Coordinates of C-alpha atoms in Angstrom, one line a residue:
Chain A
M197 CA 21.4 29.0 -4.2
D198 CA 24.4 27.5 -6.0
R199 CA 23.9 24.3 -7.8
N200 CA 26.0 22.0 -5.5
R201 CA 24.1 23.2 -2.5
A202 CA 20.8 22.6 -4.3
R203 CA 22.0 19.1 -5.1
L204 CA 22.8 18.4 -1.5
L205 CA 19.5 19.6 -0.4
L206 CA 17.8 17.5 -3.0
L207 CA 19.7 14.4 -1.8
G208 CA 18.7 15.2 1.8
S209 CA 15.1 15.4 0.6
I210 CA 15.3 12.1 -1.1
L211 CA 16.8 10.5 1.9
L212 CA 14.1 11.9 4.1
L213 CA 11.5 10.5 1.9
L214 CA 13.1 7.1 1.6
G215 CA 13.3 6.9 5.3
A216 CA 9.8 8.1 6.0
G217 CA 8.1 4.9 5.2
Q218 CA 10.2 2.6 7.4
A219 CA 8.3 1.0 10.1
G220 CA 9.5 -1.9 12.2
F221 CA 6.6 -1.8 14.7
P222 CA 4.5 -4.9 14.4
I223 CA 1.0 -3.5 15.1
R224 CA -0.4 -2.4 11.8
A225 CA -2.9 0.0 13.3
A226 CA -0.1 2.2 14.5
Q227 CA 0.3 3.3 10.9
W228 CA -2.9 5.3 11.1
L229 CA -2.5 6.6 14.6
A230 CA -0.9 9.9 15.5
P231 CA 2.5 9.0 16.9
E232 CA 2.1 10.7 20.2
H233 CA -1.3 8.9 20.7
R234 CA -0.2 5.4 19.8
L235 CA 0.3 4.1 23.4
Q236 CA -3.0 5.3 24.5
A237 CA -4.9 4.2 21.3
L238 CA -3.3 0.7 21.3
S239 CA -3.9 0.0 25.0
T240 CA -7.3 1.4 25.6
R241 CA -10.5 2.2 23.6
P242 CA -13.9 3.6 24.2
N243 CA -16.5 1.2 25.7
E244 CA -18.5 -0.5 22.9
C245 CA -21.8 0.8 24.2
A246 CA -23.8 -1.5 21.8
P247 CA -26.1 -3.7 23.8
I248 CA -26.6 -7.2 22.4
P249 CA -30.3 -7.7 21.4
S250 CA -32.2 -10.2 23.5
Q251 CA -34.2 -11.7 20.7
P252 CA -32.2 -14.4 18.9
A253 CA -33.0 -13.2 15.4
D254 CA -32.1 -9.6 16.2
R255 CA -29.0 -10.9 18.0
D256 CA -27.8 -12.9 14.9
A257 CA -28.2 -9.9 12.6
F258 CA -26.5 -7.7 15.1
E259 CA -23.5 -10.1 15.3
V260 CA -23.2 -10.1 11.5
G261 CA -23.0 -6.4 11.5
R262 CA -20.6 -6.3 14.4
A263 CA -18.2 -8.7 12.8
A264 CA -18.4 -7.0 9.3
F265 CA -17.7 -3.7 11.0
R266 CA -14.4 -5.1 12.1
S267 CA -13.4 -6.7 8.9
P268 CA -11.0 -4.9 6.5
L269 CA -12.3 -7.0 3.7
L270 CA -15.7 -5.3 3.8
L271 CA -14.1 -2.2 2.3
G272 CA -12.3 -2.2 -1.0
G273 CA -9.6 -0.4 -2.9
Q274 CA -6.8 1.3 -1.0
A275 CA -8.6 1.1 2.3
A276 CA -8.8 -2.7 2.3
R277 CA -5.2 -2.9 1.0
A278 CA -4.1 -0.8 3.9
G279 CA -6.0 -2.9 6.4
L280 CA -8.6 -0.4 7.3
S281 CA -12.0 -1.4 8.6
C282 CA -15.0 0.6 9.8
E283 CA -13.6 0.1 13.3
S284 CA -10.3 1.8 12.4
C285 CA -12.1 5.2 12.4
H286 CA -14.9 4.2 14.8
S287 CA -13.0 2.4 17.6
N288 CA -15.4 -0.1 19.2
G289 CA -18.2 1.6 17.2
R290 CA -17.5 5.0 18.7
R291 CA -14.9 7.5 17.5
N292 CA -11.2 7.0 17.1
E293 CA -9.9 10.4 18.3
H294 CA -6.4 9.2 17.6
F295 CA -6.9 8.4 13.9
K296 CA -4.3 10.1 11.7
F297 CA -3.9 8.5 8.3
P298 CA -1.1 10.2 6.5
G299 CA -2.3 12.2 3.6
L300 CA -6.0 11.8 4.6
S301 CA -6.1 13.3 8.1
G302 CA -5.5 16.8 9.3
S303 CA -5.5 16.8 13.1
P304 CA -5.9 13.5 14.9
G305 CA -9.5 12.2 14.7
T306 CA -10.2 13.6 11.2
A307 CA -10.3 12.2 7.7
D308 CA -10.8 13.5 4.2
V309 CA -13.7 11.3 3.0
T310 CA -13.6 12.8 -0.5
S311 CA -10.1 11.9 -1.5
S312 CA -9.3 10.2 -4.8
I313 CA -6.7 8.2 -2.9
M314 CA -9.4 6.1 -1.4
S315 CA -12.2 6.5 -3.9
S316 CA -12.8 6.4 -7.6
H317 CA -16.2 7.9 -7.0
R318 CA -16.0 10.7 -4.5
G319 CA -12.7 12.5 -5.1
N320 CA -13.1 16.2 -5.1
D321 CA -9.5 17.4 -5.4
I322 CA -9.8 19.3 -2.2
F323 CA -8.0 18.3 1.0
D324 CA -10.9 18.8 3.4
P325 CA -10.6 16.4 6.4
R326 CA -13.6 16.3 8.7
T327 CA -14.0 15.2 12.3
I328 CA -14.8 11.5 12.5
P329 CA -18.2 11.2 14.2
D330 CA -18.9 9.2 17.4
L331 CA -21.5 6.7 16.3
A332 CA -23.1 6.9 19.7
I333 CA -24.3 10.4 18.8
P334 CA -27.0 10.2 16.1
A335 CA -26.2 12.6 13.3
K336 CA -28.0 13.8 10.2
V337 CA -28.6 10.4 8.8
S338 CA -31.9 9.0 10.1
R339 CA -31.6 5.8 12.0
D340 CA -35.3 5.1 11.7
P341 CA -35.4 1.4 10.5
S342 CA -38.5 2.0 8.4
G343 CA -36.9 4.4 6.0
F344 CA -33.6 2.5 5.2
A345 CA -31.7 5.8 5.1
L346 CA -29.0 4.3 7.2
E347 CA -28.7 1.3 5.0
H348 CA -28.4 3.6 1.9
F349 CA -25.8 5.7 3.6
I350 CA -23.7 2.7 4.7
R351 CA -23.8 1.2 1.3
G352 CA -22.6 4.5 -0.2
L353 CA -19.6 4.4 2.2
I354 CA -18.6 0.9 1.3
V355 CA -19.2 1.0 -2.5
E356 CA -18.4 4.7 -3.3
E357 CA -16.3 6.1 -0.6
F358 CA -14.0 3.0 -0.3
D359 CA -14.5 1.3 -3.6
G360 CA -15.7 -1.9 -2.0
A361 CA -17.8 -4.6 -3.5
E362 CA -21.6 -4.5 -3.1
P363 CA -22.1 -5.8 0.4
P364 CA -24.3 -8.9 0.7
P365 CA -27.9 -7.9 1.9
L366 CA -27.4 -9.8 5.1
V367 CA -24.2 -7.8 5.9
L368 CA -25.8 -4.4 5.0
D369 CA -28.8 -5.2 7.2
G370 CA -26.5 -6.3 10.0
L371 CA -24.3 -3.2 9.8
A372 CA -27.3 -1.0 10.0
R373 CA -28.7 -2.9 13.0
Y374 CA -25.3 -2.7 14.7
V375 CA -24.9 1.0 14.1
R376 CA -28.5 1.6 15.3
S377 CA -27.7 -0.2 18.5
I378 CA -24.8 2.1 19.4
G379 CA -25.7 4.7 22.0
P380 CA -27.4 6.9 22.8
S381 CA -27.1 6.5 26.5
C382 CA -23.3 5.9 26.5
E383 CA -20.8 6.7 29.1
N384 CA -17.5 8.1 27.9
A385 CA -15.5 5.4 29.7
K386 CA -12.6 3.5 28.2
E387 CA -11.7 -0.1 28.5
P388 CA -8.3 -1.8 28.2
I389 CA -7.6 -3.7 25.0
R390 CA -7.3 -7.3 26.0
L391 CA -6.6 -10.6 24.3
S392 CA -9.8 -12.1 25.6
A393 CA -11.8 -9.4 23.7
M394 CA -10.0 -10.1 20.5
L395 CA -10.4 -13.9 20.9
D396 CA -14.1 -13.2 21.4
D397 CA -14.2 -11.1 18.2
S398 CA -12.9 -14.0 16.3
R399 CA -15.3 -16.5 18.0
R400 CA -18.3 -14.3 17.5
A401 CA -17.4 -13.7 13.8
T402 CA -17.5 -17.5 13.2
M403 CA -20.9 -17.7 14.9
A404 CA -22.1 -14.9 12.6
A405 CA -20.7 -16.7 9.7
E406 CA -22.6 -19.8 10.7
Y407 CA -25.8 -17.8 10.9
A408 CA -25.1 -16.3 7.4
W409 CA -24.6 -19.8 6.0
R410 CA -27.8 -21.0 7.4
Q411 CA -29.5 -18.0 5.9
K412 CA -28.1 -19.3 2.5
D413 CA -25.8 -16.3 2.1
P414 CA -22.4 -17.9 1.4
A415 CA -20.9 -14.5 0.4
A416 CA -21.7 -13.1 3.8
A417 CA -20.5 -16.2 5.5
R418 CA -17.2 -16.0 3.7
L419 CA -16.7 -12.3 4.6
L420 CA -17.4 -13.1 8.2
V421 CA -14.9 -15.9 8.3
S422 CA -12.4 -13.6 6.9
G423 CA -13.3 -11.2 9.7
A424 CA -12.5 -14.0 12.2
R425 CA -9.1 -14.4 10.4
S426 CA -8.4 -10.7 10.6
A427 CA -9.1 -10.8 14.3
L428 CA -6.5 -13.5 14.7
G429 CA -4.1 -11.4 12.7
R430 CA -4.5 -8.5 15.1
I431 CA -3.7 -10.9 18.0
N432 CA -0.7 -12.3 16.1
E433 CA 0.8 -8.8 15.7
R434 CA 1.0 -8.5 19.5
Y435 CA 2.8 -11.8 19.9
S436 CA 5.8 -10.7 17.8
A437 CA 8.4 -11.2 20.6
E438 CA 11.1 -13.8 20.0
G439 CA 9.9 -16.1 22.8
L440 CA 6.4 -16.3 21.6
A441 CA 6.9 -18.3 18.4
G442 CA 4.8 -21.1 19.8
D443 CA 1.9 -18.8 20.2
R444 CA 2.3 -17.5 16.7
K445 CA 2.3 -21.1 15.4
R446 CA -0.9 -21.8 17.3
L447 CA -2.5 -18.7 15.8
R448 CA -1.4 -19.6 12.3
A449 CA -2.7 -23.1 12.7
A450 CA -6.1 -21.7 13.8
D451 CA -6.0 -19.3 10.8
L452 CA -5.3 -22.2 8.4
G453 CA -8.4 -23.9 9.8
L454 CA -10.4 -20.9 8.9
L455 CA -8.8 -20.7 5.5
A456 CA -9.9 -24.3 4.9
I457 CA -13.5 -23.3 5.9
E458 CA -13.4 -20.4 3.5
Q459 CA -12.4 -22.8 0.7
A460 CA -15.2 -25.2 1.8
I461 CA -17.6 -22.3 1.5
D462 CA -16.3 -21.7 -2.0
R463 CA -17.0 -25.3 -2.9
R464 CA -20.5 -25.0 -1.2
D465 CA -19.7 -28.0 1.0
G466 CA -22.6 -29.0 3.1
D467 CA -21.0 -29.2 6.5
I468 CA -20.0 -25.6 7.0
P469 CA -21.9 -25.2 10.3
Q470 CA -20.2 -28.3 11.7
R471 CA -16.8 -27.1 10.6
L472 CA -17.3 -23.7 12.2
A473 CA -18.6 -25.2 15.4
G474 CA -15.6 -27.5 15.4
W475 CA -13.2 -24.7 14.9
R476 CA -14.7 -22.9 17.9
A477 CA -14.5 -26.0 20.0
G478 CA -10.8 -26.3 19.0
M479 CA -10.1 -22.8 20.4
A480 CA -9.8 -24.4 23.8
S481 CA -6.7 -26.3 22.7
W482 CA -4.7 -23.1 22.0
D483 CA -6.2 -20.0 23.6
A484 CA -5.1 -20.9 27.1
A485 CA -1.5 -20.8 26.1
L486 CA -2.0 -17.3 24.6
L487 CA -3.8 -16.1 27.7
R488 CA -0.9 -17.4 29.8
D489 CA 1.5 -15.5 27.6
E490 CA -0.5 -12.3 27.4
R491 CA 1.7 -10.5 29.9
R492 CA 4.7 -11.2 27.6
S493 CA 2.9 -9.8 24.6
L494 CA 2.1 -6.3 23.4
F495 CA -1.2 -6.5 25.2
D496 CA 0.9 -5.5 28.2
K497 CA 1.0 -1.7 28.3
G498 CA 4.6 -1.6 29.7
L499 CA 6.0 -3.8 26.9
L500 CA 3.9 -1.9 24.4
A501 CA 5.4 1.4 25.6
R502 CA 8.9 0.0 25.3
A503 CA 8.2 -1.3 21.8
L504 CA 6.9 2.0 20.7
D505 CA 10.0 3.7 22.1
K506 CA 12.4 1.6 20.1
Chain B
M210 CA 14.3 24.0 -6.1
M211 CA 12.1 21.4 -4.7
T212 CA 11.4 21.6 -1.0
I213 CA 9.9 18.8 1.1
S214 CA 7.3 19.7 3.6
A215 CA 6.0 17.6 6.4
R216 CA 2.9 17.1 4.4
S217 CA 4.9 15.7 1.6
A218 CA 6.5 13.2 3.9
S219 CA 3.1 12.3 5.2
L220 CA 1.8 11.8 1.8
Y221 CA 4.7 9.5 1.2
L222 CA 3.7 7.5 4.2
A223 CA 0.2 7.3 3.0
A224 CA 1.5 5.9 -0.1
S225 CA 3.3 3.4 1.9
L226 CA 0.2 2.2 3.6
G227 CA -1.7 1.8 0.4
L228 CA 0.6 1.0 -2.6
A229 CA -0.5 -0.2 -2.6
I230 CA -1.4 3.3 -1.2
V231 CA 0.0 1.0 -1.4
P232 CA 2.5 1.2 -3.6
A233 CA 5.5 3.1 -1.7
A234 CA 8.1 2.9 1.0
S235 CA 11.6 1.9 1.5
T236 CA 11.0 -1.7 2.4
A237 CA 9.9 -3.7 -0.5
S238 CA 6.7 -5.3 0.4
G239 CA 3.6 -5.0 -1.4
G240 CA 0.4 -3.6 -2.2
G241 CA -0.9 -3.6 1.3
G242 CA -1.7 -6.5 3.4
G243 CA 0.7 -8.2 5.7
E244 CA 2.5 -11.4 5.9
S245 CA 3.3 -12.0 9.5
M246 CA 4.6 -8.6 10.6
P247 CA 2.6 -6.0 8.9
S248 CA 4.4 -2.7 8.3
A249 CA 4.7 -0.1 5.7
P250 CA 4.0 -0.1 2.8
S251 CA 3.0 -3.6 2.3
Q252 CA 3.8 -6.5 4.3
S253 CA 5.5 -9.3 2.4
A254 CA 9.2 -9.4 3.1
P255 CA 11.4 -9.3 0.0
T256 CA 14.4 -11.5 -0.4
Y257 CA 16.4 -8.5 -1.5
D258 CA 15.5 -4.9 -0.8
A259 CA 16.5 -3.1 -4.0
A260 CA 14.9 0.1 -2.9
A261 CA 17.0 0.1 0.3
E262 CA 20.1 -0.5 -1.7
Y263 CA 19.2 2.3 -4.1
K264 CA 18.7 4.5 -1.1
A265 CA 22.1 3.5 0.2
G266 CA 23.6 4.3 -3.2
V267 CA 22.1 7.8 -3.2
A268 CA 23.4 8.4 0.3
A269 CA 26.9 7.2 -0.6
L270 CA 26.9 9.3 -3.8
G271 CA 25.9 12.3 -1.8
A272 CA 28.6 11.7 0.8
G273 CA 31.2 11.3 -1.9
H274 CA 31.7 7.6 -1.2
F275 CA 31.8 6.7 -4.9
E276 CA 33.1 3.2 -4.6
D277 CA 30.3 2.4 -2.2
A278 CA 27.8 4.0 -4.4
K279 CA 29.1 2.0 -7.4
R280 CA 28.7 -1.2 -5.5
N281 CA 25.1 -0.2 -4.4
F282 CA 23.9 0.6 -7.9
D283 CA 25.6 -2.5 -9.3
H284 CA 23.6 -4.6 -6.8
V285 CA 20.4 -2.8 -7.7
L286 CA 21.0 -3.3 -11.4
A287 CA 21.7 -6.9 -10.9
V288 CA 18.1 -7.5 -9.9
A289 CA 16.4 -4.6 -11.7
P290 CA 18.6 -4.0 -14.8
R291 CA 15.9 -1.9 -16.6
T292 CA 15.6 0.7 -14.0
A293 CA 16.5 3.9 -15.8
A294 CA 17.1 5.9 -12.6
A295 CA 19.6 3.3 -11.3
N296 CA 21.4 3.2 -14.6
Y297 CA 21.6 7.0 -14.6
L298 CA 23.0 7.1 -11.1
A299 CA 25.4 4.3 -11.9
G300 CA 26.6 6.5 -14.8
V301 CA 26.9 9.5 -12.4
T302 CA 29.0 7.3 -10.1
R303 CA 31.3 6.1 -12.9
E304 CA 31.8 9.7 -14.0
A305 CA 32.8 10.7 -10.5
L306 CA 35.3 7.8 -10.5
K307 CA 36.7 9.2 -13.8
D308 CA 35.4 6.2 -15.7
V309 CA 34.0 8.2 -18.6
K310 CA 33.4 5.2 -20.9
G311 CA 31.8 3.2 -18.2
A312 CA 29.5 6.2 -17.4
L313 CA 28.5 6.4 -21.0
R314 CA 27.3 2.8 -21.1
Y315 CA 25.0 3.5 -18.2
F316 CA 23.7 6.8 -19.5
E317 CA 22.9 5.0 -22.8
K318 CA 20.9 2.4 -21.0
A319 CA 19.1 5.1 -18.9
V320 CA 17.8 6.8 -22.1
K321 CA 17.0 3.4 -23.6
Y322 CA 14.8 2.4 -20.7
D323 CA 13.3 5.9 -20.1
D324 CA 13.5 8.1 -23.2
T325 CA 11.8 10.9 -21.3
M326 CA 14.7 11.3 -18.8
I327 CA 16.1 14.5 -20.0
M328 CA 19.0 14.5 -17.5
A329 CA 20.2 11.2 -18.9
H330 CA 20.0 12.4 -22.4
K331 CA 22.1 15.4 -21.4
E332 CA 24.8 13.3 -19.6
Y333 CA 24.8 10.8 -22.4
A334 CA 25.5 13.6 -25.0
L335 CA 28.1 15.3 -22.8
G336 CA 29.8 11.9 -22.4
L337 CA 29.8 11.3 -26.1
V338 CA 31.5 14.6 -26.7
A339 CA 34.1 13.7 -24.0
V340 CA 35.0 10.4 -25.7
G341 CA 35.3 12.1 -29.1
K342 CA 31.9 11.2 -30.6
P343 CA 30.5 14.6 -31.5
D344 CA 28.3 13.3 -34.3
K345 CA 26.4 11.1 -31.9
A346 CA 26.2 13.9 -29.4
Q347 CA 24.9 16.2 -32.1
A348 CA 22.1 13.6 -32.8
E349 CA 21.2 13.7 -29.1
L350 CA 21.1 17.4 -29.2
Q351 CA 18.9 17.5 -32.2
L352 CA 16.5 15.0 -30.5
L353 CA 16.3 17.3 -27.5
R354 CA 15.8 20.4 -29.7
D355 CA 13.0 18.6 -31.6
R356 CA 11.4 17.7 -28.3
S357 CA 11.8 21.2 -27.0
A358 CA 10.2 22.7 -30.2
K359 CA 7.3 20.3 -29.8
C360 CA 6.9 21.2 -26.2
A361 CA 7.1 25.0 -27.0
D362 CA 7.9 25.8 -23.4
T363 CA 4.6 24.5 -22.1
C364 CA 5.5 21.0 -21.0
P365 CA 6.7 20.2 -17.4
E366 CA 10.2 19.3 -18.7
A367 CA 10.7 22.6 -20.6
G368 CA 13.3 23.9 -18.2
D369 CA 15.2 20.6 -18.2
L370 CA 15.2 20.6 -22.0
R371 CA 16.5 24.2 -22.2
E372 CA 19.3 23.5 -19.7
A373 CA 20.3 20.3 -21.4
I374 CA 20.4 21.9 -24.9
T375 CA 22.5 24.8 -23.5
A376 CA 25.0 22.5 -21.8
I377 CA 25.4 20.2 -24.8
S378 CA 25.7 23.1 -27.3
A379 CA 28.4 24.6 -25.1
Q380 CA 30.2 21.3 -24.8
L381 CA 30.2 20.7 -28.5
G382 CA 31.9 24.1 -28.9
T383 CA 34.9 23.0 -26.7
A384 CA 37.6 20.5 -27.2
P385 CA 37.0 16.8 -26.2
Q386 CA 37.8 15.7 -22.7
S387 CA 37.0 19.1 -21.1
R388 CA 33.7 18.8 -19.5
I389 CA 32.1 22.1 -18.6
D390 CA 29.8 20.6 -16.0
T391 CA 31.7 17.9 -14.1
M392 CA 29.0 17.1 -11.6
P393 CA 25.8 15.7 -13.2
D394 CA 22.6 16.8 -11.6
L395 CA 20.8 14.4 -9.4
L396 CA 17.5 16.1 -9.8
F397 CA 15.4 13.9 -12.0
G398 CA 13.4 16.3 -14.1
S399 CA 11.9 19.4 -12.6
G400 CA 9.0 17.5 -11.2
R401 CA 8.0 16.8 -7.7
A402 CA 9.3 14.5 -5.0
G403 CA 8.8 10.8 -5.2
D404 CA 6.2 10.7 -2.5
E405 CA 4.0 13.3 -4.0
N406 CA 4.3 11.7 -7.4
Y407 CA 3.5 8.3 -6.1
L408 CA 0.4 9.4 -4.2
K409 CA -0.7 11.6 -7.1
A410 CA -0.4 8.5 -9.3
V411 CA -2.6 6.5 -6.9
A412 CA -5.3 9.2 -7.1
L413 CA -5.0 9.4 -10.9
I414 CA -5.4 5.7 -11.2
N415 CA -8.6 5.9 -9.1
E416 CA -9.7 8.6 -11.6
H417 CA -8.8 6.3 -14.5
R418 CA -6.3 8.7 -15.8
Y419 CA -3.7 6.1 -16.5
E420 CA -1.4 8.0 -18.9
D421 CA -1.1 10.8 -16.3
A422 CA -0.6 8.3 -13.6
L423 CA 2.3 6.7 -15.6
R424 CA 4.0 10.0 -15.8
S425 CA 3.8 10.5 -12.0
L426 CA 5.0 6.9 -11.4
E427 CA 8.0 7.4 -13.7
Q428 CA 8.9 10.5 -11.7
A429 CA 8.5 8.5 -8.4
E430 CA 10.7 5.7 -9.7
R431 CA 13.4 8.1 -10.6
I432 CA 13.6 9.2 -7.0
L433 CA 12.6 6.0 -5.1
G434 CA 14.5 3.6 -7.4
P435 CA 13.1 0.2 -8.3
H436 CA 10.6 -0.1 -5.5
P437 CA 8.2 -3.0 -6.1
D438 CA 5.2 -1.0 -5.2
V439 CA 6.0 1.6 -7.9
L440 CA 6.8 -1.1 -10.4
T441 CA 3.6 -2.8 -9.7
Y442 CA 1.6 0.3 -10.3
I443 CA 3.4 1.1 -13.5
G444 CA 2.4 -2.4 -14.6
F445 CA -1.2 -1.8 -13.4
A446 CA -1.5 1.5 -15.3
N447 CA -0.1 -0.2 -18.5
R448 CA -2.5 -3.0 -18.1
K449 CA -5.5 -0.7 -17.9
L450 CA -4.2 0.8 -21.1
K451 CA -4.3 -2.7 -22.6
R452 CA -0.5 -2.8 -22.9
Y453 CA -0.4 -6.3 -21.5
D454 CA 3.2 -7.1 -22.5
I455 CA 4.6 -4.0 -20.7
A456 CA 2.3 -4.7 -17.7
E457 CA 3.6 -8.2 -17.4
R458 CA 7.2 -7.1 -17.6
Y459 CA 6.7 -4.7 -14.7
Y460 CA 4.8 -7.2 -12.6
R461 CA 7.6 -9.7 -13.2
E462 CA 10.2 -7.1 -12.3
A463 CA 8.4 -6.3 -9.1
L464 CA 8.2 -10.0 -8.2
R465 CA 11.9 -10.5 -9.0
I466 CA 12.7 -7.9 -6.4
A467 CA 10.0 -9.0 -3.9
P468 CA 8.9 -12.5 -4.7
H469 CA 6.0 -12.4 -2.3
H470 CA 4.8 -9.0 -3.2
R471 CA 1.0 -9.1 -2.7
G472 CA 0.0 -6.4 -5.1
A473 CA 2.2 -7.6 -7.9
T474 CA 1.0 -11.2 -7.4
E475 CA -2.7 -10.1 -7.4
Y476 CA -2.4 -7.8 -10.4
Y477 CA -0.4 -10.3 -12.4
G478 CA -3.1 -12.9 -11.7
E479 CA -5.7 -10.4 -12.8
L480 CA -3.8 -9.8 -16.0
M481 CA -3.8 -13.6 -16.5
V482 CA -7.6 -13.6 -16.1
E483 CA -7.9 -10.9 -18.8
R484 CA -5.7 -12.9 -21.1
G485 CA -7.8 -16.0 -20.5
D486 CA -5.1 -17.9 -18.5
L487 CA -7.2 -19.0 -15.6
A488 CA -4.8 -21.8 -14.6
G489 CA -2.1 -19.2 -14.2
A490 CA -4.3 -16.9 -12.3
R491 CA -5.2 -19.8 -9.9
Q492 CA -1.5 -20.4 -9.3
K493 CA -1.1 -16.8 -8.3
L494 CA -4.2 -17.1 -6.0
A495 CA -2.6 -20.2 -4.4
A496 CA 0.6 -18.2 -3.9
L497 CA -1.4 -15.4 -2.1
D498 CA -3.3 -17.9 0.0
R499 CA 0.1 -19.4 1.1
T500 CA 1.7 -16.1 1.9
C501 CA -1.3 -14.1 3.2
A502 CA -1.4 -15.3 6.8
F503 CA -4.7 -14.2 8.4
G504 CA -6.1 -13.3 5.0
C505 CA -5.6 -10.3 2.7
F506 CA -7.6 -8.2 0.3
E507 CA -5.3 -9.0 -2.6
A508 CA -6.3 -12.7 -2.4
E509 CA -10.0 -11.9 -2.1
E510 CA -9.8 -9.5 -5.0
L511 CA -8.0 -12.0 -7.3
R512 CA -10.5 -14.7 -6.3
R513 CA -13.3 -12.4 -7.3
W514 CA -11.6 -11.8 -10.7
I515 CA -11.2 -15.5 -11.3
E516 CA -14.9 -16.1 -10.4
T517 CA -16.4 -13.1 -12.2
G518 CA -13.9 -11.7 -14.6
H519 CA -13.8 -8.4 -12.9
G520 CA -12.9 -6.8 -9.6
S521 CA -14.9 -5.4 -6.7
S522 CA -15.1 -1.8 -8.1
S523 CA -15.3 -2.7 -11.8

């Protein structure tokens, strides 16, 4: 190969690389979905299949785990910076068969959990992606609550696999309870991804935060409020159209309300439960507009398909 | 000859997601986390996209549009004047435009800012011969010979050193103004593509191998240009090596290119904590709280640093 040709090929390579990272699509999760799966993965998901416990104490712990499961800030390091949560791989607590994180996945639905990219503890220098498990199907880790094997396993995932901070005890307990509740008698049905469910995620996360605060665990409360904020962010991504600026303003105002509560938690203000309840009461002042505009947002499958085609 | 596989491109994208893996993609953003429209590699929109301009310059240079390339690299250097790769390519562009003295100035800066860039040393020396300064060229040649002897054919840049020494030696044996090689190489070292180097650096940082990570990041910067994600991680690795002044310089450079870059803001704030400047760190945290709509890990991590003096995985 002559030198000039080599230079041109090199230039082409550089341009390919420089172009590879461009992404104008507003939904962040698309970045870790196989391109040909994006429409399906962003419009439907497996049924949650995690019955809410009937006993109030169990229910509260379950809700803590459910909200933490969906919060990117539970994990640390590169995962948290990329916006990944447990739910990114385990869609609605099940399996995200469309997950394809560049550099970490082989075929869709796989991930290399021993990569130094994500972990300063578990890197093994081998690209060995494995199938992401469906949490509705019990695997080798015992779910027997008396042995705490599941708690130990989850802690290892957070702290070692993803370089996260030590989870507050309430959160670790909640995550284990949530995971134990998933399956086993699940149907393999799918549900559409709707605004109402995401609004509910945000609302439920604030209720879990209130419980955590009452349990005198401000770290857990803060994490859960951040989970509520992340849920609003996921909604906001879908209201990116030019004519939906008003909805984005409403969401940002709601987000700032939660930021103020986070700061109040940091100060250990005494009125956190009242603030959280007030925030939830205030949802009525803005969620109706969003629900009205849902058909103009990327919750609409047709608009989503067109946006993905651009 | 380097080839780029689909996996390489994928790795590059992974880098985009993080660099945070974070650091790297063509839009300057930052260290993961989104402002209002999350996208790769990080989400804060820059006021000026130096990496995109660099990319345009490389494209123009490859297409033979030298005036356009000159304009692109001049713009890049206006915001990131210490970027060795951009100085080098500005020199290549001047050379293509027959501005030998102009080219020489940029090659000189390239070696000043990155003494390990063998191609820049080579072009600098060849330019010195062309303008009738063989003594200075001889000094460059000796520098490369010393380095080659030290490397003893075992270092990654051994091939580049051999090629440079041969070209300069040959040029010194000819009359001034008659360049043997009229088209400088655009291949920065014999290393790997920017994406691979970037992602490799992220993994090396996670393994606490900061000197190795810096070498990979320097390679990435040569290909990707002054991308704020790459600059941020160069700063980060230097900080971990306790080279606080260098770290600060890179953080500031990343923030000059992308003022709302989350990773650079966070890491700069952490550096302030390490230096005992809690007031400065709190200012950085306030900036993140303002720009991180819907929350972001970078703000939480800096908050943790301010409260405890270390991060989540420390």
